[in-house]
């Protein structure tokens, strides 16, 4: 397959000289971009990278995307450096500010960055190398094709002469940038940096406690803000005792901000400003803020559950969004019907660094912000709109993020920070949320309910499949985290299939959580298919393989992340076979009281099949081993980062299944901190065995696809131990009795 | 009130209420932001420092309780051989993802190796279970502690 085929013909590169001598290379690759994660509107964007080579040979690469722990600040420069034949130890990586015109999409989400940047970043490196070699060839009067490069040095094999990149960088800067179409990218066997386990570029600073995260921002004269918001979603501000707060020690000011009514913008609240944040919080406690809770105070998880159960039992849906064949006829003729109701709860993101943002309103009204955000460009645009500024008057520095998981795709904290700072021109203000603020003011993984039915013929073949999905009506917007796509497995692999949905009203804000959609749907569909497999007298891996028997690869599509390779049944087969093989599925003799469960899922262009070995101790699940087989294409760019993502995603999924739920009571979130939202801790950690199944496709991202299958794999293992199906998360002690 | 707190061997003057937690004294008053805020309730361990060598949650430690005591923070960890060994092991094994909790993990691990230079896996899990890593880098944290344990054992032998 030709790698050049995926690059736009309009690609171009620009070269220029550095002020102090040396080469600066800018790549701008126009591409079709979508507005946000899973967004719909096509718009053109530009993708840029910047490489500078100083006369002393130091190479500086601009990292354009936010670093949330996914390793992008290390990984994208690796792509450039490999094609450039740079010395990795002589590379400096700097973080770009927010600038859509200059950098194109700057988003940490959707596991997009790898597929989006795989070719363009390598082209930047190849172009720089070609220019440096051309400059050396001119200097020596030899044919450029005869020269070799390695670790930042150009060698003429004919006579052993060498030149460092820095020595020819200034001359190279005078050459025209090559046409990307004419660039020859490396044969993968010649990669020296891609495929190498390289540690995080910022890690040395982190182990020494250097300031690097958003909340570490320190500015001269900075003060601190707490923001008191309504516990009930959608509530409006009524009154607060500002004088009581202002009378507290160290308090500088307290004032009310009126919001737009949109949870993802500015919400009503009271800002308390003090010389340190602890004093601000002490004063906040004196506000006695009163709210008008309106219609939403009656809402509860219990109420949603009752409504959803009634809708599922009623069988009548509002809307059918996929119909294949004749579903009713299939069920009428079925030898056996499996019928079950599944449910998953609301979840919070709780990144370790609580929401925060630092803002400074300059004398001319321009806003300067230091924001730990996964999605800086909409934050910049939204703040500009709120303040009536042009976007160029809102400068947003992208800090490192202490975790994202999708929470920081929504920039409500940026609106709050900017609105507070706008009231205090000339004074930098750092707004920080408490953990309680964070747990109770999230954009939650939507809860969902599914009534699933499967029809089997006399031979155990699945001839009908029906899902009535109960979700929420969460209004407009380009991305709906509470939606289920029509292509969710096993759609396309069962002749008679219906996907239908009904929606409930709510004011609970919702958003994308790591592996959005898939994190709930994998549990539902793969656990239910395990029931179907049992009814058919087989096991889940066998059933999954049988479902795709004879299936053809689906067509590729062009999208936000460049080319998306259509669902490829061979890749499902590959990871399923591998997971079965490495786990010893069905063959290995397990200790007494242990059992294995299987789960498969395809999401974010990655294929994962996982096997969990679990037991039950004191009515709690214990996970001993997880075997994961993953196919994300032909290369693992950075094995260090890749394995960290897979290990983390697996424990994340296990943690969700074991203990996590956000419950609504009286229109507000009941949970508040890590005692009642108990994230997995070290003793939960199983042995995780990861095996890659490389296939001949461009590499794709690993932030998400390893998470979804571990949840059904776990509950399917527990079913083998108890004989009881777990159809609602999180797992309760009574499920294991 | 004005007081002196000894941090990483240096006396530091601060003028704050007795009950103000050490975490916020460090971060907002002394601008030592290596110690992290995670939960404010001693539930996550992100704010772990050492007080006289013992792992302590700075978010619930009133500054008034520290008279005559030695506070060690992540900024001072490299001054101790075991601390340095942990930092090196953390980098060698590329432990972290987002990295936000790692100051607390390192401070807790260093306190563990001070009192028990050769912890077994169960002891490591028990000692480290107060520190949440949202990215779940637990496997590599265990590995890195085991690597640094060799240095801690040698330190103890030399004493």
PDB file of N, CA and C in Angstrom, chain A residues 68-72 75 108-115 374 404-406 513-516 519 603-606 608 632 641-650 652-653 656 692 700-708, chain B residues 97 134-135:
ATOM      1  N   UNK A  68      -1.736  15.169  27.801  1.00  0.00           N
ATOM      2  CA  UNK A  68      -2.565  14.800  28.948  1.00  0.00           C
ATOM      3  C   UNK A  68      -2.091  13.518  29.604  1.00  0.00           C
ATOM      4  N   UNK A  69      -0.921  13.039  29.141  1.00  0.00           N
ATOM      5  CA  UNK A  69      -0.447  11.753  29.644  1.00  0.00           C
ATOM      6  C   UNK A  69      -0.522  10.681  28.579  1.00  0.00           C
ATOM      7  N   UNK A  70      -1.057  11.064  27.405  1.00  0.00           N
ATOM      8  CA  UNK A  70      -1.161  10.096  26.306  1.00  0.00           C
ATOM      9  C   UNK A  70       0.166   9.974  25.558  1.00  0.00           C
ATOM     10  N   UNK A  71       1.117  10.852  25.880  1.00  0.00           N
ATOM     11  CA  UNK A  71       2.455  10.731  25.311  1.00  0.00           C
ATOM     12  C   UNK A  71       2.662  11.429  23.987  1.00  0.00           C
ATOM     13  N   UNK A  72       1.747  12.319  23.622  1.00  0.00           N
ATOM     14  CA  UNK A  72       1.794  12.926  22.285  1.00  0.00           C
ATOM     15  C   UNK A  72       2.975  13.879  22.130  1.00  0.00           C
ATOM     16  N   UNK A  75       5.677  11.575  21.241  1.00  0.00           N
ATOM     17  CA  UNK A  75       5.463  10.710  20.073  1.00  0.00           C
ATOM     18  C   UNK A  75       5.483  11.452  18.747  1.00  0.00           C
ATOM     19  N   UNK A 108      -6.650  16.964  22.122  1.00  0.00           N
ATOM     20  CA  UNK A 108      -6.273  15.688  22.712  1.00  0.00           C
ATOM     21  C   UNK A 108      -7.567  14.930  22.973  1.00  0.00           C
ATOM     22  N   UNK A 109      -7.919  14.063  22.049  1.00  0.00           N
ATOM     23  CA  UNK A 109      -9.157  13.312  22.215  1.00  0.00           C
ATOM     24  C   UNK A 109      -9.397  12.415  21.029  1.00  0.00           C
ATOM     25  N   UNK A 110     -10.148  11.365  21.276  1.00  0.00           N
ATOM     26  CA  UNK A 110     -10.579  10.497  20.191  1.00  0.00           C
ATOM     27  C   UNK A 110      -9.504   9.596  19.613  1.00  0.00           C
ATOM     28  N   UNK A 111      -8.338   9.527  20.272  1.00  0.00           N
ATOM     29  CA  UNK A 111      -7.208   8.749  19.724  1.00  0.00           C
ATOM     30  C   UNK A 111      -6.918   9.149  18.272  1.00  0.00           C
ATOM     31  N   UNK A 112      -7.143  10.439  17.962  1.00  0.00           N
ATOM     32  CA  UNK A 112      -7.003  10.925  16.592  1.00  0.00           C
ATOM     33  C   UNK A 112      -5.570  11.216  16.178  1.00  0.00           C
ATOM     34  N   UNK A 113      -4.735  11.624  17.149  1.00  0.00           N
ATOM     35  CA  UNK A 113      -3.469  12.262  16.781  1.00  0.00           C
ATOM     36  C   UNK A 113      -2.566  11.338  15.966  1.00  0.00           C
ATOM     37  N   UNK A 114      -2.547  10.057  16.301  1.00  0.00           N
ATOM     38  CA  UNK A 114      -1.650   9.154  15.572  1.00  0.00           C
ATOM     39  C   UNK A 114      -2.049   9.036  14.098  1.00  0.00           C
ATOM     40  N   UNK A 115      -3.295   8.653  13.802  1.00  0.00           N
ATOM     41  CA  UNK A 115      -3.632   8.542  12.380  1.00  0.00           C
ATOM     42  C   UNK A 115      -3.553   9.879  11.649  1.00  0.00           C
ATOM     43  N   UNK A 374      -7.926  20.033  27.002  1.00  0.00           N
ATOM     44  CA  UNK A 374      -7.714  19.109  25.894  1.00  0.00           C
ATOM     45  C   UNK A 374      -8.131  19.726  24.568  1.00  0.00           C
ATOM     46  N   UNK A 404      -6.874  13.883  31.568  1.00  0.00           N
ATOM     47  CA  UNK A 404      -7.975  14.477  30.816  1.00  0.00           C
ATOM     48  C   UNK A 404      -9.172  13.545  30.801  1.00  0.00           C
ATOM     49  N   UNK A 405      -8.993  12.393  30.132  1.00  0.00           N
ATOM     50  CA  UNK A 405     -10.038  11.350  30.041  1.00  0.00           C
ATOM     51  C   UNK A 405     -11.311  11.880  29.381  1.00  0.00           C
ATOM     52  N   UNK A 406     -11.222  13.035  28.755  1.00  0.00           N
ATOM     53  CA  UNK A 406     -12.382  13.637  28.098  1.00  0.00           C
ATOM     54  C   UNK A 406     -12.971  14.801  28.884  1.00  0.00           C
ATOM     55  N   UNK A 513     -16.275  10.380  27.787  1.00  0.00           N
ATOM     56  CA  UNK A 513     -15.319   9.770  28.713  1.00  0.00           C
ATOM     57  C   UNK A 513     -14.517   8.751  27.905  1.00  0.00           C
ATOM     58  N   UNK A 514     -13.219   8.712  28.136  1.00  0.00           N
ATOM     59  CA  UNK A 514     -12.319   7.751  27.472  1.00  0.00           C
ATOM     60  C   UNK A 514     -13.077   6.572  26.837  1.00  0.00           C
ATOM     61  N   UNK A 515     -12.878   6.381  25.544  1.00  0.00           N
ATOM     62  CA  UNK A 515     -13.632   5.399  24.758  1.00  0.00           C
ATOM     63  C   UNK A 515     -15.130   5.691  24.824  1.00  0.00           C
ATOM     64  N   UNK A 516     -15.517   6.932  24.477  1.00  0.00           N
ATOM     65  CA  UNK A 516     -16.921   7.329  24.590  1.00  0.00           C
ATOM     66  C   UNK A 516     -17.829   6.408  23.777  1.00  0.00           C
ATOM     67  N   UNK A 519     -17.333   2.537  25.914  1.00  0.00           N
ATOM     68  CA  UNK A 519     -17.106   2.107  27.298  1.00  0.00           C
ATOM     69  C   UNK A 519     -18.369   1.516  27.925  1.00  0.00           C
ATOM     70  N   UNK A 603     -12.891  -0.076  18.456  1.00  0.00           N
ATOM     71  CA  UNK A 603     -13.231   1.342  18.633  1.00  0.00           C
ATOM     72  C   UNK A 603     -12.016   2.202  18.353  1.00  0.00           C
ATOM     73  N   UNK A 604     -12.283   3.414  17.907  1.00  0.00           N
ATOM     74  CA  UNK A 604     -11.206   4.367  17.610  1.00  0.00           C
ATOM     75  C   UNK A 604     -10.154   3.755  16.690  1.00  0.00           C
ATOM     76  N   UNK A 605     -10.635   2.941  15.743  1.00  0.00           N
ATOM     77  CA  UNK A 605      -9.800   2.295  14.721  1.00  0.00           C
ATOM     78  C   UNK A 605      -8.897   1.208  15.277  1.00  0.00           C
ATOM     79  N   UNK A 606      -9.042   0.862  16.547  1.00  0.00           N
ATOM     80  CA  UNK A 606      -8.217  -0.193  17.149  1.00  0.00           C
ATOM     81  C   UNK A 606      -9.056  -1.424  17.479  1.00  0.00           C
ATOM     82  N   UNK A 608      -9.324  -4.829  19.776  1.00  0.00           N
ATOM     83  CA  UNK A 608      -8.795  -5.478  20.963  1.00  0.00           C
ATOM     84  C   UNK A 608      -9.670  -6.664  21.364  1.00  0.00           C
ATOM     85  N   UNK A 632      -3.377  -2.240  16.113  1.00  0.00           N
ATOM     86  CA  UNK A 632      -3.482  -0.816  15.775  1.00  0.00           C
ATOM     87  C   UNK A 632      -2.586  -0.510  14.573  1.00  0.00           C
ATOM     88  N   UNK A 641       5.075   4.196  25.713  1.00  0.00           N
ATOM     89  CA  UNK A 641       3.805   4.890  25.822  1.00  0.00           C
ATOM     90  C   UNK A 641       2.641   3.970  25.478  1.00  0.00           C
ATOM     91  N   UNK A 642       2.839   3.139  24.459  1.00  0.00           N
ATOM     92  CA  UNK A 642       1.760   2.257  23.996  1.00  0.00           C
ATOM     93  C   UNK A 642       1.335   1.293  25.104  1.00  0.00           C
ATOM     94  N   UNK A 643       2.309   0.653  25.746  1.00  0.00           N
ATOM     95  CA  UNK A 643       1.971  -0.306  26.807  1.00  0.00           C
ATOM     96  C   UNK A 643       1.356   0.401  28.012  1.00  0.00           C
ATOM     97  N   UNK A 644       1.837   1.593  28.301  1.00  0.00           N
ATOM     98  CA  UNK A 644       1.247   2.355  29.407  1.00  0.00           C
ATOM     99  C   UNK A 644      -0.226   2.650  29.135  1.00  0.00           C
ATOM    100  N   UNK A 645      -0.545   2.989  27.898  1.00  0.00           N
ATOM    101  CA  UNK A 645      -1.948   3.270  27.557  1.00  0.00           C
ATOM    102  C   UNK A 645      -2.805   2.016  27.705  1.00  0.00           C
ATOM    103  N   UNK A 646      -2.292   0.902  27.230  1.00  0.00           N
ATOM    104  CA  UNK A 646      -3.084  -0.340  27.297  1.00  0.00           C
ATOM    105  C   UNK A 646      -3.255  -0.782  28.752  1.00  0.00           C
ATOM    106  N   UNK A 647      -2.165  -0.785  29.510  1.00  0.00           N
ATOM    107  CA  UNK A 647      -2.260  -1.183  30.922  1.00  0.00           C
ATOM    108  C   UNK A 647      -3.225  -0.272  31.675  1.00  0.00           C
ATOM    109  N   UNK A 648      -3.097   1.029  31.442  1.00  0.00           N
ATOM    110  CA  UNK A 648      -3.943   1.993  32.146  1.00  0.00           C
ATOM    111  C   UNK A 648      -5.400   1.836  31.765  1.00  0.00           C
ATOM    112  N   UNK A 649      -5.655   1.634  30.475  1.00  0.00           N
ATOM    113  CA  UNK A 649      -7.043   1.488  30.008  1.00  0.00           C
ATOM    114  C   UNK A 649      -7.680   0.247  30.620  1.00  0.00           C
ATOM    115  N   UNK A 650      -6.919  -0.821  30.733  1.00  0.00           N
ATOM    116  CA  UNK A 650      -7.455  -2.069  31.282  1.00  0.00           C
ATOM    117  C   UNK A 650      -7.812  -1.896  32.761  1.00  0.00           C
ATOM    118  N   UNK A 652      -8.393   0.940  34.246  1.00  0.00           N
ATOM    119  CA  UNK A 652      -9.476   1.923  34.255  1.00  0.00           C
ATOM    120  C   UNK A 652     -10.820   1.200  34.085  1.00  0.00           C
ATOM    121  N   UNK A 653     -10.898   0.320  33.099  1.00  0.00           N
ATOM    122  CA  UNK A 653     -12.138  -0.419  32.839  1.00  0.00           C
ATOM    123  C   UNK A 653     -12.519  -1.327  34.000  1.00  0.00           C
ATOM    124  N   UNK A 656     -13.892   0.813  36.788  1.00  0.00           N
ATOM    125  CA  UNK A 656     -15.278   1.242  36.531  1.00  0.00           C
ATOM    126  C   UNK A 656     -16.257   0.118  36.862  1.00  0.00           C
ATOM    127  N   UNK A 692       0.863  -7.575  20.562  1.00  0.00           N
ATOM    128  CA  UNK A 692       0.423  -6.819  19.383  1.00  0.00           C
ATOM    129  C   UNK A 692       0.201  -7.773  18.226  1.00  0.00           C
ATOM    130  N   UNK A 700      -2.661   3.551  14.324  1.00  0.00           N
ATOM    131  CA  UNK A 700      -3.731   4.370  14.907  1.00  0.00           C
ATOM    132  C   UNK A 700      -3.531   4.457  16.418  1.00  0.00           C
ATOM    133  N   UNK A 701      -4.395   5.215  17.096  1.00  0.00           N
ATOM    134  CA  UNK A 701      -4.165   5.613  18.480  1.00  0.00           C
ATOM    135  C   UNK A 701      -4.504   4.563  19.514  1.00  0.00           C
ATOM    136  N   UNK A 702      -3.966   4.776  20.722  1.00  0.00           N
ATOM    137  CA  UNK A 702      -4.127   3.795  21.794  1.00  0.00           C
ATOM    138  C   UNK A 702      -4.700   4.388  23.072  1.00  0.00           C
ATOM    139  N   UNK A 703      -5.164   5.625  23.030  1.00  0.00           N
ATOM    140  CA  UNK A 703      -5.715   6.215  24.247  1.00  0.00           C
ATOM    141  C   UNK A 703      -6.955   5.493  24.740  1.00  0.00           C
ATOM    142  N   UNK A 704      -7.677   4.839  23.851  1.00  0.00           N
ATOM    143  CA  UNK A 704      -9.000   4.349  24.207  1.00  0.00           C
ATOM    144  C   UNK A 704      -9.299   2.881  23.925  1.00  0.00           C
ATOM    145  N   UNK A 705      -8.878   2.305  22.776  1.00  0.00           N
ATOM    146  CA  UNK A 705      -9.492   1.040  22.356  1.00  0.00           C
ATOM    147  C   UNK A 705      -9.237  -0.169  23.257  1.00  0.00           C
ATOM    148  N   UNK A 706      -8.266  -0.092  24.162  1.00  0.00           N
ATOM    149  CA  UNK A 706      -8.031  -1.254  25.033  1.00  0.00           C
ATOM    150  C   UNK A 706      -9.007  -1.308  26.201  1.00  0.00           C
ATOM    151  N   UNK A 707      -9.729  -0.213  26.462  1.00  0.00           N
ATOM    152  CA  UNK A 707     -10.619  -0.184  27.627  1.00  0.00           C
ATOM    153  C   UNK A 707     -11.916  -0.999  27.462  1.00  0.00           C
ATOM    154  N   UNK A 708     -12.667  -0.774  26.372  1.00  0.00           N
ATOM    155  CA  UNK A 708     -14.012  -1.365  26.328  1.00  0.00           C
ATOM    156  C   UNK A 708     -14.096  -2.880  26.560  1.00  0.00           C
TER     157      UNK A 708
ATOM    158  N   UNK B  97       2.216   8.439  33.152  1.00  0.00           N
ATOM    159  CA  UNK B  97       1.459   8.940  32.005  1.00  0.00           C
ATOM    160  C   UNK B  97       1.285  10.447  32.212  1.00  0.00           C
ATOM    161  N   UNK B 134      -4.652   7.951  38.632  1.00  0.00           N
ATOM    162  CA  UNK B 134      -5.831   7.889  37.761  1.00  0.00           C
ATOM    163  C   UNK B 134      -5.479   7.255  36.414  1.00  0.00           C
ATOM    164  N   UNK B 135      -4.218   7.405  35.987  1.00  0.00           N
ATOM    165  CA  UNK B 135      -3.775   6.769  34.748  1.00  0.00           C
ATOM    166  C   UNK B 135      -3.457   5.289  34.972  1.00  0.00           C
TER     167      UNK B 135
END
